[in-house]
Amino acid sequence: MIGETLGSYRIERRLGEGGMGTVYLAHHQVIGRRAAVKVLRAEHSARGDMTQRFFNEARAAAAIDHGGIVDVYDVGTTADGRAYLVMELLEGESLAARMSRLGALPGDDAVRIARQIAGALAAAHDRGIVHRDLKPDNVFLVPDPETTSGERVKLLDFGIAKLHGDLAADAPITRTGAIFGTPVYMAPEQCRGAEAVDHRADLYALGCILYHMVCGRPPFRGAGLGDLLSQHMHTPPTPPRALAPAISEGLEAIILCLLAKDPAHRFGAARAVINALDGGSVTSATGAHGGAAA
């Protein structure tokens, strides 16, 4: 596709390839803006559900319109029928790459990143959007000289997000009893294929990510898929301070609250997580427990 034009964007070179598609560097031929163009793999183009995931991601990003969510500029279909997205070009690294490079992160860095993830989730949940596949690969850390830390978080890949209201009308991704997500970071209710997965599944995934950041490994590592799902549903996690004794008791309590098996025992909203992280304890959260809407 190098040298081809999709809409107003000319493809310059390939940036990478994943399970669903190939990502290219492109530039707008009129205004000169550089962008990332993700094109659905040819073998997936005949599957309506895969094409729908691409368009689902665009709907979600446009609806949320938040600085912590990657922007999607345009969508379309190639001449040979493959869906494509034109997205904000991100410089930096994924959280997965950082943890692979550095191992466990200092507690302050982990809290800063988790707080920004929670802020982006709050914006999504306000629009009735549940990500359902939050994981370190979908958390990107981009340079930002205007922030104290010099970087900020961008959430990616709302392809299997659960949409509500008008947004959901043309996006029938969910099937009753189907399991969506990445098992290492999947909430117990997702493991069961529950139809009524809500915003608290994202908070559980955030707990898994925060645990991974401070402990150097995720809370559960099963011998196989069935064992991993069973652990999410039934096994208490090893207390974080047993693996990372330098973190505070307050941060440990926040992580364990996020990892509660019963959604009703987690924080009720992403903003409650922000309050807890800012205050350093579960009791700092407003409406920390119960089903308060995000």
PDB file of C-alpha atoms in Angstrom:
ATOM      1  CA  MET A   1       0.000   0.000   0.000  1.00  0.00           C
ATOM      2  CA  ILE A   2       3.034   2.278   0.113  1.00  0.00           C
ATOM      3  CA  GLY A   3       2.373   5.285  -2.120  1.00  0.00           C
ATOM      4  CA  GLU A   4      -1.392   4.734  -2.264  1.00  0.00           C
ATOM      5  CA  THR A   5      -3.887   7.374  -1.179  1.00  0.00           C
ATOM      6  CA  LEU A   6      -6.745   6.711   1.243  1.00  0.00           C
ATOM      7  CA  GLY A   7      -9.068   9.672   1.308  1.00  0.00           C
ATOM      8  CA  SER A   8      -6.757  12.673   1.658  1.00  0.00           C
ATOM      9  CA  TYR A   9      -3.927  10.669   3.234  1.00  0.00           C
ATOM     10  CA  ARG A  10      -0.947   9.320   1.299  1.00  0.00           C
ATOM     11  CA  ILE A  11       0.658   6.166   2.733  1.00  0.00           C
ATOM     12  CA  GLU A  12       4.407   6.600   3.328  1.00  0.00           C
ATOM     13  CA  ARG A  13       5.670   3.500   5.126  1.00  0.00           C
ATOM     14  CA  ARG A  14       4.634   0.607   7.335  1.00  0.00           C
ATOM     15  CA  LEU A  15       4.906   1.139  11.091  1.00  0.00           C
ATOM     16  CA  GLY A  16       3.859  -2.272  12.369  1.00  0.00           C
ATOM     17  CA  GLU A  17       1.443  -5.164  12.170  1.00  0.00           C
ATOM     18  CA  GLY A  18      -0.953  -6.787  14.620  1.00  0.00           C
ATOM     19  CA  GLY A  19      -3.533  -9.535  14.681  1.00  0.00           C
ATOM     20  CA  MET A  20      -6.270  -7.381  13.165  1.00  0.00           C
ATOM     21  CA  GLY A  21      -4.432  -5.056  10.841  1.00  0.00           C
ATOM     22  CA  THR A  22      -1.362  -3.256   9.552  1.00  0.00           C
ATOM     23  CA  VAL A  23      -0.463   0.264  10.662  1.00  0.00           C
ATOM     24  CA  TYR A  24       1.104   2.752   8.255  1.00  0.00           C
ATOM     25  CA  LEU A  25       2.544   6.234   8.528  1.00  0.00           C
ATOM     26  CA  ALA A  26       0.635   8.662   6.307  1.00  0.00           C
ATOM     27  CA  HIS A  27       0.317  12.385   5.734  1.00  0.00           C
ATOM     28  CA  HIS A  28      -2.593  14.602   4.721  1.00  0.00           C
ATOM     29  CA  GLN A  29      -1.879  15.909   1.226  1.00  0.00           C
ATOM     30  CA  VAL A  30      -3.440  19.318   1.842  1.00  0.00           C
ATOM     31  CA  ILE A  31      -2.717  20.284   5.442  1.00  0.00           C
ATOM     32  CA  GLY A  32       0.370  18.105   5.904  1.00  0.00           C
ATOM     33  CA  ARG A  33      -0.760  16.427   9.125  1.00  0.00           C
ATOM     34  CA  ARG A  34       0.985  13.133   9.873  1.00  0.00           C
ATOM     35  CA  ALA A  35      -1.239  10.268  10.983  1.00  0.00           C
ATOM     36  CA  ALA A  36      -1.304   6.538  11.620  1.00  0.00           C
ATOM     37  CA  VAL A  37      -3.525   4.541   9.270  1.00  0.00           C
ATOM     38  CA  LYS A  38      -4.678   1.118  10.457  1.00  0.00           C
ATOM     39  CA  VAL A  39      -5.911  -1.158   7.651  1.00  0.00           C
ATOM     40  CA  LEU A  40      -7.844  -4.361   8.354  1.00  0.00           C
ATOM     41  CA  ARG A  41      -6.020  -7.525   7.309  1.00  0.00           C
ATOM     42  CA  ALA A  42      -7.318  -9.052   4.077  1.00  0.00           C
ATOM     43  CA  GLU A  43      -8.295 -12.344   5.738  1.00  0.00           C
ATOM     44  CA  HIS A  44     -10.603 -10.470   8.118  1.00  0.00           C
ATOM     45  CA  SER A  45     -12.277  -8.209   5.568  1.00  0.00           C
ATOM     46  CA  ALA A  46     -15.078 -10.679   4.788  1.00  0.00           C
ATOM     47  CA  ARG A  47     -16.066 -10.894   8.455  1.00  0.00           C
ATOM     48  CA  GLY A  48     -18.637  -8.290   9.356  1.00  0.00           C
ATOM     49  CA  ASP A  49     -17.800  -8.438  13.059  1.00  0.00           C
ATOM     50  CA  MET A  50     -14.153  -7.548  12.415  1.00  0.00           C
ATOM     51  CA  THR A  51     -15.086  -4.614  10.208  1.00  0.00           C
ATOM     52  CA  GLN A  52     -17.567  -3.527  12.855  1.00  0.00           C
ATOM     53  CA  ARG A  53     -14.790  -3.477  15.468  1.00  0.00           C
ATOM     54  CA  PHE A  54     -12.885  -0.973  13.361  1.00  0.00           C
ATOM     55  CA  PHE A  55     -15.884   1.308  13.093  1.00  0.00           C
ATOM     56  CA  ASN A  56     -16.728   0.716  16.754  1.00  0.00           C
ATOM     57  CA  GLU A  57     -13.320   2.146  17.687  1.00  0.00           C
ATOM     58  CA  ALA A  58     -13.995   5.274  15.631  1.00  0.00           C
ATOM     59  CA  ARG A  59     -17.448   5.794  17.154  1.00  0.00           C
ATOM     60  CA  ALA A  60     -16.107   5.443  20.676  1.00  0.00           C
ATOM     61  CA  ALA A  61     -13.172   7.814  20.171  1.00  0.00           C
ATOM     62  CA  ALA A  62     -15.387  10.453  18.557  1.00  0.00           C
ATOM     63  CA  ALA A  63     -18.005  10.200  21.295  1.00  0.00           C
ATOM     64  CA  ILE A  64     -15.540  10.453  24.188  1.00  0.00           C
ATOM     65  CA  ASP A  65     -13.427  13.316  22.759  1.00  0.00           C
ATOM     66  CA  HIS A  66     -10.936  13.347  25.637  1.00  0.00           C
ATOM     67  CA  GLY A  67      -7.214  14.101  25.704  1.00  0.00           C
ATOM     68  CA  GLY A  68      -6.523  10.693  27.228  1.00  0.00           C
ATOM     69  CA  ILE A  69      -8.111   8.808  24.306  1.00  0.00           C
ATOM     70  CA  VAL A  70      -6.378   8.454  20.942  1.00  0.00           C
ATOM     71  CA  ASP A  71      -8.098  10.584  18.284  1.00  0.00           C
ATOM     72  CA  VAL A  72      -9.601   8.958  15.189  1.00  0.00           C
ATOM     73  CA  TYR A  73      -9.665  11.427  12.294  1.00  0.00           C
ATOM     74  CA  ASP A  74     -11.412   9.419   9.593  1.00  0.00           C
ATOM     75  CA  VAL A  75     -12.675   5.984   8.555  1.00  0.00           C
ATOM     76  CA  GLY A  76     -13.225   4.392   5.191  1.00  0.00           C
ATOM     77  CA  THR A  77     -12.870   1.364   2.958  1.00  0.00           C
ATOM     78  CA  THR A  78     -10.008   0.583   0.583  1.00  0.00           C
ATOM     79  CA  ALA A  79     -10.557  -0.223  -3.082  1.00  0.00           C
ATOM     80  CA  ASP A  80     -10.368  -3.942  -2.265  1.00  0.00           C
ATOM     81  CA  GLY A  81     -12.972  -3.669   0.510  1.00  0.00           C
ATOM     82  CA  ARG A  82     -10.852  -3.471   3.666  1.00  0.00           C
ATOM     83  CA  ALA A  83     -11.840  -1.098   6.446  1.00  0.00           C
ATOM     84  CA  TYR A  84      -9.314   1.477   7.604  1.00  0.00           C
ATOM     85  CA  LEU A  85      -8.955   4.065  10.361  1.00  0.00           C
ATOM     86  CA  VAL A  86      -6.939   7.281  10.220  1.00  0.00           C
ATOM     87  CA  MET A  87      -5.708   7.966  13.747  1.00  0.00           C
ATOM     88  CA  GLU A  88      -3.574  10.326  15.753  1.00  0.00           C
ATOM     89  CA  LEU A  89       0.108   9.444  15.343  1.00  0.00           C
ATOM     90  CA  LEU A  90       1.579   8.697  18.764  1.00  0.00           C
ATOM     91  CA  GLU A  91       5.239   9.038  19.719  1.00  0.00           C
ATOM     92  CA  GLY A  92       6.431   7.200  22.819  1.00  0.00           C
ATOM     93  CA  GLU A  93       5.944   3.648  24.054  1.00  0.00           C
ATOM     94  CA  SER A  94       3.226   1.381  25.354  1.00  0.00           C
ATOM     95  CA  LEU A  95       3.003   0.638  29.059  1.00  0.00           C
ATOM     96  CA  ALA A  96       3.660  -3.002  28.147  1.00  0.00           C
ATOM     97  CA  ALA A  97       6.941  -2.028  26.476  1.00  0.00           C
ATOM     98  CA  ARG A  98       7.971   0.072  29.460  1.00  0.00           C
ATOM     99  CA  MET A  99       7.316  -2.711  31.951  1.00  0.00           C
ATOM    100  CA  SER A 100       9.115  -5.193  29.707  1.00  0.00           C
ATOM    101  CA  ARG A 101      12.092  -2.831  29.671  1.00  0.00           C
ATOM    102  CA  LEU A 102      12.116  -1.753  33.329  1.00  0.00           C
ATOM    103  CA  GLY A 103      10.187  -4.401  35.270  1.00  0.00           C
ATOM    104  CA  ALA A 104       8.260  -3.114  38.291  1.00  0.00           C
ATOM    105  CA  LEU A 105       7.779   0.660  38.318  1.00  0.00           C
ATOM    106  CA  PRO A 106       8.269   2.970  41.308  1.00  0.00           C
ATOM    107  CA  GLY A 107       5.046   3.426  43.262  1.00  0.00           C
ATOM    108  CA  ASP A 108       4.769   7.131  42.445  1.00  0.00           C
ATOM    109  CA  ASP A 109       5.082   6.451  38.708  1.00  0.00           C
ATOM    110  CA  ALA A 110       2.506   3.666  38.895  1.00  0.00           C
ATOM    111  CA  VAL A 111       0.039   5.906  40.742  1.00  0.00           C
ATOM    112  CA  ARG A 112       0.544   8.736  38.231  1.00  0.00           C
ATOM    113  CA  ILE A 113      -0.111   6.440  35.284  1.00  0.00           C
ATOM    114  CA  ALA A 114      -3.089   4.744  36.968  1.00  0.00           C
ATOM    115  CA  ARG A 115      -4.592   8.130  37.799  1.00  0.00           C
ATOM    116  CA  GLN A 116      -4.441   9.202  34.156  1.00  0.00           C
ATOM    117  CA  ILE A 117      -5.931   5.901  33.007  1.00  0.00           C
ATOM    118  CA  ALA A 118      -8.780   6.421  35.485  1.00  0.00           C
ATOM    119  CA  GLY A 119      -9.346   9.931  34.121  1.00  0.00           C
ATOM    120  CA  ALA A 120      -9.688   8.630  30.573  1.00  0.00           C
ATOM    121  CA  LEU A 121     -11.990   5.837  31.763  1.00  0.00           C
ATOM    122  CA  ALA A 122     -14.162   8.358  33.597  1.00  0.00           C
ATOM    123  CA  ALA A 123     -14.664  10.255  30.330  1.00  0.00           C
ATOM    124  CA  ALA A 124     -15.559   7.026  28.508  1.00  0.00           C
ATOM    125  CA  HIS A 125     -17.929   5.862  31.234  1.00  0.00           C
ATOM    126  CA  ASP A 126     -19.654   9.250  31.248  1.00  0.00           C
ATOM    127  CA  ARG A 127     -20.606   8.501  27.634  1.00  0.00           C
ATOM    128  CA  GLY A 128     -21.823   5.000  28.503  1.00  0.00           C
ATOM    129  CA  ILE A 129     -18.770   3.347  26.913  1.00  0.00           C
ATOM    130  CA  VAL A 130     -17.026   0.376  28.568  1.00  0.00           C
ATOM    131  CA  HIS A 131     -13.594  -0.442  27.085  1.00  0.00           C
ATOM    132  CA  ARG A 132     -13.619  -4.179  27.993  1.00  0.00           C
ATOM    133  CA  ASP A 133     -10.030  -4.774  26.840  1.00  0.00           C
ATOM    134  CA  LEU A 134      -7.924  -2.505  29.027  1.00  0.00           C
ATOM    135  CA  LYS A 135      -4.347  -3.830  29.205  1.00  0.00           C
ATOM    136  CA  PRO A 136      -0.783  -2.458  29.126  1.00  0.00           C
ATOM    137  CA  ASP A 137      -0.601  -2.852  25.330  1.00  0.00           C
ATOM    138  CA  ASN A 138      -3.560  -0.461  25.035  1.00  0.00           C
ATOM    139  CA  VAL A 139      -2.033   2.180  27.318  1.00  0.00           C
ATOM    140  CA  PHE A 140       0.384   4.451  25.450  1.00  0.00           C
ATOM    141  CA  LEU A 141       2.760   6.875  27.155  1.00  0.00           C
ATOM    142  CA  VAL A 142       3.434   9.954  25.028  1.00  0.00           C
ATOM    143  CA  PRO A 143       5.852  12.833  25.704  1.00  0.00           C
ATOM    144  CA  ASP A 144       4.157  15.993  26.969  1.00  0.00           C
ATOM    145  CA  PRO A 145       6.431  18.817  28.169  1.00  0.00           C
ATOM    146  CA  GLU A 146       3.444  20.647  29.652  1.00  0.00           C
ATOM    147  CA  THR A 147       2.978  18.010  32.369  1.00  0.00           C
ATOM    148  CA  THR A 148       5.077  17.712  35.522  1.00  0.00           C
ATOM    149  CA  SER A 149       6.155  14.178  34.624  1.00  0.00           C
ATOM    150  CA  GLY A 150       6.860  15.052  30.999  1.00  0.00           C
ATOM    151  CA  GLU A 151       4.423  12.489  29.628  1.00  0.00           C
ATOM    152  CA  ARG A 152       0.756  11.581  29.525  1.00  0.00           C
ATOM    153  CA  VAL A 153      -1.404   8.539  28.939  1.00  0.00           C
ATOM    154  CA  LYS A 154      -3.416   7.748  25.811  1.00  0.00           C
ATOM    155  CA  LEU A 155      -5.856   4.818  25.768  1.00  0.00           C
ATOM    156  CA  LEU A 156      -6.093   2.834  22.540  1.00  0.00           C
ATOM    157  CA  ASP A 157      -8.264   0.219  20.882  1.00  0.00           C
ATOM    158  CA  PHE A 158     -11.928   0.602  21.726  1.00  0.00           C
ATOM    159  CA  GLY A 159     -12.683  -2.045  19.085  1.00  0.00           C
ATOM    160  CA  ILE A 160     -14.597  -4.328  21.472  1.00  0.00           C
ATOM    161  CA  ALA A 161     -15.923  -1.517  23.635  1.00  0.00           C
ATOM    162  CA  LYS A 162     -19.498  -1.853  24.836  1.00  0.00           C
ATOM    163  CA  LEU A 163     -21.520   1.113  23.591  1.00  0.00           C
ATOM    164  CA  HIS A 164     -24.889   2.304  24.833  1.00  0.00           C
ATOM    165  CA  GLY A 165     -27.777   4.333  23.479  1.00  0.00           C
ATOM    166  CA  ASP A 166     -27.511   5.798  19.982  1.00  0.00           C
ATOM    167  CA  LEU A 167     -23.862   4.764  19.734  1.00  0.00           C
ATOM    168  CA  ALA A 168     -24.831   1.094  20.042  1.00  0.00           C
ATOM    169  CA  ALA A 169     -27.510   1.134  17.349  1.00  0.00           C
ATOM    170  CA  ASP A 170     -25.151   0.139  14.531  1.00  0.00           C
ATOM    171  CA  ALA A 171     -22.517  -1.647  16.591  1.00  0.00           C
ATOM    172  CA  PRO A 172     -23.783  -5.155  17.506  1.00  0.00           C
ATOM    173  CA  ILE A 173     -20.484  -6.495  18.858  1.00  0.00           C
ATOM    174  CA  THR A 174     -21.704  -8.263  22.005  1.00  0.00           C
ATOM    175  CA  ARG A 175     -23.228 -11.743  21.840  1.00  0.00           C
ATOM    176  CA  THR A 176     -24.902 -13.317  24.843  1.00  0.00           C
ATOM    177  CA  GLY A 177     -22.450 -15.634  26.600  1.00  0.00           C
ATOM    178  CA  ALA A 178     -19.472 -14.460  24.533  1.00  0.00           C
ATOM    179  CA  ILE A 179     -16.184 -13.678  26.249  1.00  0.00           C
ATOM    180  CA  PHE A 180     -14.416 -10.494  25.168  1.00  0.00           C
ATOM    181  CA  GLY A 181     -11.121  -9.150  26.475  1.00  0.00           C
ATOM    182  CA  THR A 182      -7.579 -10.246  27.293  1.00  0.00           C
ATOM    183  CA  PRO A 183      -7.632 -13.025  29.929  1.00  0.00           C
ATOM    184  CA  VAL A 184      -4.727 -11.734  32.052  1.00  0.00           C
ATOM    185  CA  TYR A 185      -6.635  -8.496  32.764  1.00  0.00           C
ATOM    186  CA  MET A 186     -10.221  -9.766  32.529  1.00  0.00           C
ATOM    187  CA  ALA A 187     -12.804  -9.182  35.253  1.00  0.00           C
ATOM    188  CA  PRO A 188     -14.503 -12.228  36.815  1.00  0.00           C
ATOM    189  CA  GLU A 189     -17.850 -11.289  35.280  1.00  0.00           C
ATOM    190  CA  GLN A 190     -16.205 -11.154  31.838  1.00  0.00           C
ATOM    191  CA  CYS A 191     -14.677 -14.579  32.460  1.00  0.00           C
ATOM    192  CA  ARG A 192     -18.192 -15.921  32.987  1.00  0.00           C
ATOM    193  CA  GLY A 193     -19.393 -14.369  29.733  1.00  0.00           C
ATOM    194  CA  ALA A 194     -21.884 -12.261  31.660  1.00  0.00           C
ATOM    195  CA  GLU A 195     -24.085 -10.105  29.455  1.00  0.00           C
ATOM    196  CA  ALA A 196     -24.402  -7.309  32.019  1.00  0.00           C
ATOM    197  CA  VAL A 197     -20.721  -6.273  32.106  1.00  0.00           C
ATOM    198  CA  ASP A 198     -20.502  -2.615  33.100  1.00  0.00           C
ATOM    199  CA  HIS A 199     -17.884   0.071  33.791  1.00  0.00           C
ATOM    200  CA  ARG A 200     -16.647  -1.784  36.880  1.00  0.00           C
ATOM    201  CA  ALA A 201     -15.036  -4.408  34.616  1.00  0.00           C
ATOM    202  CA  ASP A 202     -12.700  -1.652  33.404  1.00  0.00           C
ATOM    203  CA  LEU A 203     -11.889  -0.793  37.022  1.00  0.00           C
ATOM    204  CA  TYR A 204     -10.929  -4.422  37.684  1.00  0.00           C
ATOM    205  CA  ALA A 205      -8.634  -4.320  34.649  1.00  0.00           C
ATOM    206  CA  LEU A 206      -7.126  -1.099  35.998  1.00  0.00           C
ATOM    207  CA  GLY A 207      -6.475  -2.948  39.260  1.00  0.00           C
ATOM    208  CA  CYS A 208      -4.680  -5.709  37.343  1.00  0.00           C
ATOM    209  CA  ILE A 209      -2.559  -3.117  35.545  1.00  0.00           C
ATOM    210  CA  LEU A 210      -1.732  -1.228  38.746  1.00  0.00           C
ATOM    211  CA  TYR A 211      -0.805  -4.520  40.443  1.00  0.00           C
ATOM    212  CA  HIS A 212       1.410  -5.404  37.468  1.00  0.00           C
ATOM    213  CA  MET A 213       3.114  -2.004  37.557  1.00  0.00           C
ATOM    214  CA  VAL A 214       4.092  -2.157  41.232  1.00  0.00           C
ATOM    215  CA  CYS A 215       4.695  -5.919  41.553  1.00  0.00           C
ATOM    216  CA  GLY A 216       6.369  -6.597  38.227  1.00  0.00           C
ATOM    217  CA  ARG A 217       3.802  -9.242  37.273  1.00  0.00           C
ATOM    218  CA  PRO A 218       0.028  -9.447  36.897  1.00  0.00           C
ATOM    219  CA  PRO A 219      -2.045 -10.731  39.842  1.00  0.00           C
ATOM    220  CA  PHE A 220      -2.863 -14.055  38.182  1.00  0.00           C
ATOM    221  CA  ARG A 221      -0.791 -16.299  35.904  1.00  0.00           C
ATOM    222  CA  GLY A 222      -2.646 -19.534  35.198  1.00  0.00           C
ATOM    223  CA  ALA A 223      -1.211 -22.733  33.742  1.00  0.00           C
ATOM    224  CA  GLY A 224      -3.704 -22.396  30.893  1.00  0.00           C
ATOM    225  CA  LEU A 225      -6.718 -20.346  29.864  1.00  0.00           C
ATOM    226  CA  GLY A 226      -9.176 -22.278  32.034  1.00  0.00           C
ATOM    227  CA  ASP A 227      -6.929 -22.025  35.085  1.00  0.00           C
ATOM    228  CA  LEU A 228      -6.396 -18.303  34.535  1.00  0.00           C
ATOM    229  CA  LEU A 229     -10.124 -17.600  34.228  1.00  0.00           C
ATOM    230  CA  SER A 230     -10.781 -19.693  37.336  1.00  0.00           C
ATOM    231  CA  GLN A 231      -8.221 -17.687  39.309  1.00  0.00           C
ATOM    232  CA  HIS A 232      -9.871 -14.413  38.310  1.00  0.00           C
ATOM    233  CA  MET A 233     -13.218 -15.784  39.461  1.00  0.00           C
ATOM    234  CA  HIS A 234     -12.208 -17.598  42.649  1.00  0.00           C
ATOM    235  CA  THR A 235      -8.606 -17.060  43.842  1.00  0.00           C
ATOM    236  CA  PRO A 236      -7.632 -14.106  46.058  1.00  0.00           C
ATOM    237  CA  PRO A 237      -4.565 -12.274  44.704  1.00  0.00           C
ATOM    238  CA  THR A 238      -1.287 -12.374  46.598  1.00  0.00           C
ATOM    239  CA  PRO A 239      -1.242  -9.121  48.631  1.00  0.00           C
ATOM    240  CA  PRO A 240       0.795  -6.562  46.643  1.00  0.00           C
ATOM    241  CA  ARG A 241       3.029  -5.688  49.613  1.00  0.00           C
ATOM    242  CA  ALA A 242       4.167  -9.312  49.769  1.00  0.00           C
ATOM    243  CA  LEU A 243       5.799  -8.725  46.376  1.00  0.00           C
ATOM    244  CA  ALA A 244       6.433  -4.963  46.617  1.00  0.00           C
ATOM    245  CA  PRO A 245       6.966  -4.111  50.318  1.00  0.00           C
ATOM    246  CA  ALA A 246       7.940  -0.519  49.498  1.00  0.00           C
ATOM    247  CA  ILE A 247       4.404   0.480  48.503  1.00  0.00           C
ATOM    248  CA  SER A 248       2.086   1.944  51.125  1.00  0.00           C
ATOM    249  CA  GLU A 249      -0.678   0.056  52.883  1.00  0.00           C
ATOM    250  CA  GLY A 250      -3.080   2.582  51.397  1.00  0.00           C
ATOM    251  CA  LEU A 251      -2.025   1.797  47.825  1.00  0.00           C
ATOM    252  CA  GLU A 252      -2.280  -1.924  48.534  1.00  0.00           C
ATOM    253  CA  ALA A 253      -5.843  -1.426  49.806  1.00  0.00           C
ATOM    254  CA  ILE A 254      -6.752   0.543  46.667  1.00  0.00           C
ATOM    255  CA  ILE A 255      -5.425  -2.235  44.430  1.00  0.00           C
ATOM    256  CA  LEU A 256      -7.288  -4.933  46.363  1.00  0.00           C
ATOM    257  CA  CYS A 257     -10.509  -2.901  46.226  1.00  0.00           C
ATOM    258  CA  LEU A 258     -10.171  -2.678  42.444  1.00  0.00           C
ATOM    259  CA  LEU A 259      -9.592  -6.444  42.312  1.00  0.00           C
ATOM    260  CA  ALA A 260     -12.692  -7.402  44.294  1.00  0.00           C
ATOM    261  CA  LYS A 261     -14.398 -10.440  42.738  1.00  0.00           C
ATOM    262  CA  ASP A 262     -17.850  -8.910  43.222  1.00  0.00           C
ATOM    263  CA  PRO A 263     -18.290  -5.700  41.176  1.00  0.00           C
ATOM    264  CA  ALA A 264     -20.381  -4.252  44.021  1.00  0.00           C
ATOM    265  CA  HIS A 265     -17.315  -4.370  46.277  1.00  0.00           C
ATOM    266  CA  ARG A 266     -15.095  -2.392  43.897  1.00  0.00           C
ATOM    267  CA  PHE A 267     -14.963   1.359  43.561  1.00  0.00           C
ATOM    268  CA  GLY A 268     -18.250   2.546  42.151  1.00  0.00           C
ATOM    269  CA  ALA A 269     -16.736   4.913  39.609  1.00  0.00           C
ATOM    270  CA  ALA A 270     -13.448   5.833  37.961  1.00  0.00           C
ATOM    271  CA  ARG A 271     -13.515   9.240  39.651  1.00  0.00           C
ATOM    272  CA  ALA A 272     -13.648   7.497  43.020  1.00  0.00           C
ATOM    273  CA  VAL A 273     -10.417   5.744  42.043  1.00  0.00           C
ATOM    274  CA  ILE A 274      -8.838   9.126  41.286  1.00  0.00           C
ATOM    275  CA  ASN A 275      -9.920  10.434  44.691  1.00  0.00           C
ATOM    276  CA  ALA A 276      -8.471   7.360  46.393  1.00  0.00           C
ATOM    277  CA  LEU A 277      -5.150   7.626  44.544  1.00  0.00           C
ATOM    278  CA  ASP A 278      -4.928  11.335  45.358  1.00  0.00           C
ATOM    279  CA  GLY A 279      -5.664  10.685  49.036  1.00  0.00           C
ATOM    280  CA  GLY A 280      -3.592   7.534  49.304  1.00  0.00           C
ATOM    281  CA  SER A 281      -6.364   5.375  50.749  1.00  0.00           C
ATOM    282  CA  VAL A 282      -9.653   3.692  49.910  1.00  0.00           C
ATOM    283  CA  THR A 283     -11.463   5.936  52.389  1.00  0.00           C
ATOM    284  CA  SER A 284     -10.385   9.001  50.394  1.00  0.00           C
ATOM    285  CA  ALA A 285     -12.779   7.977  47.628  1.00  0.00           C
ATOM    286  CA  THR A 286     -16.248   9.449  47.344  1.00  0.00           C
ATOM    287  CA  GLY A 287     -18.765   6.680  46.729  1.00  0.00           C
ATOM    288  CA  ALA A 288     -15.932   4.169  46.654  1.00  0.00           C
ATOM    289  CA  HIS A 289     -18.157   1.133  47.056  1.00  0.00           C
ATOM    290  CA  GLY A 290     -21.557   0.286  45.735  1.00  0.00           C
ATOM    291  CA  GLY A 291     -22.963   0.703  42.259  1.00  0.00           C
ATOM    292  CA  ALA A 292     -22.550   4.438  41.796  1.00  0.00           C
ATOM    293  CA  ALA A 293     -22.574   5.192  38.104  1.00  0.00           C
ATOM    294  CA  ALA A 294     -19.353   6.450  36.599  1.00  0.00           C
TER     295      ALA A 294
END
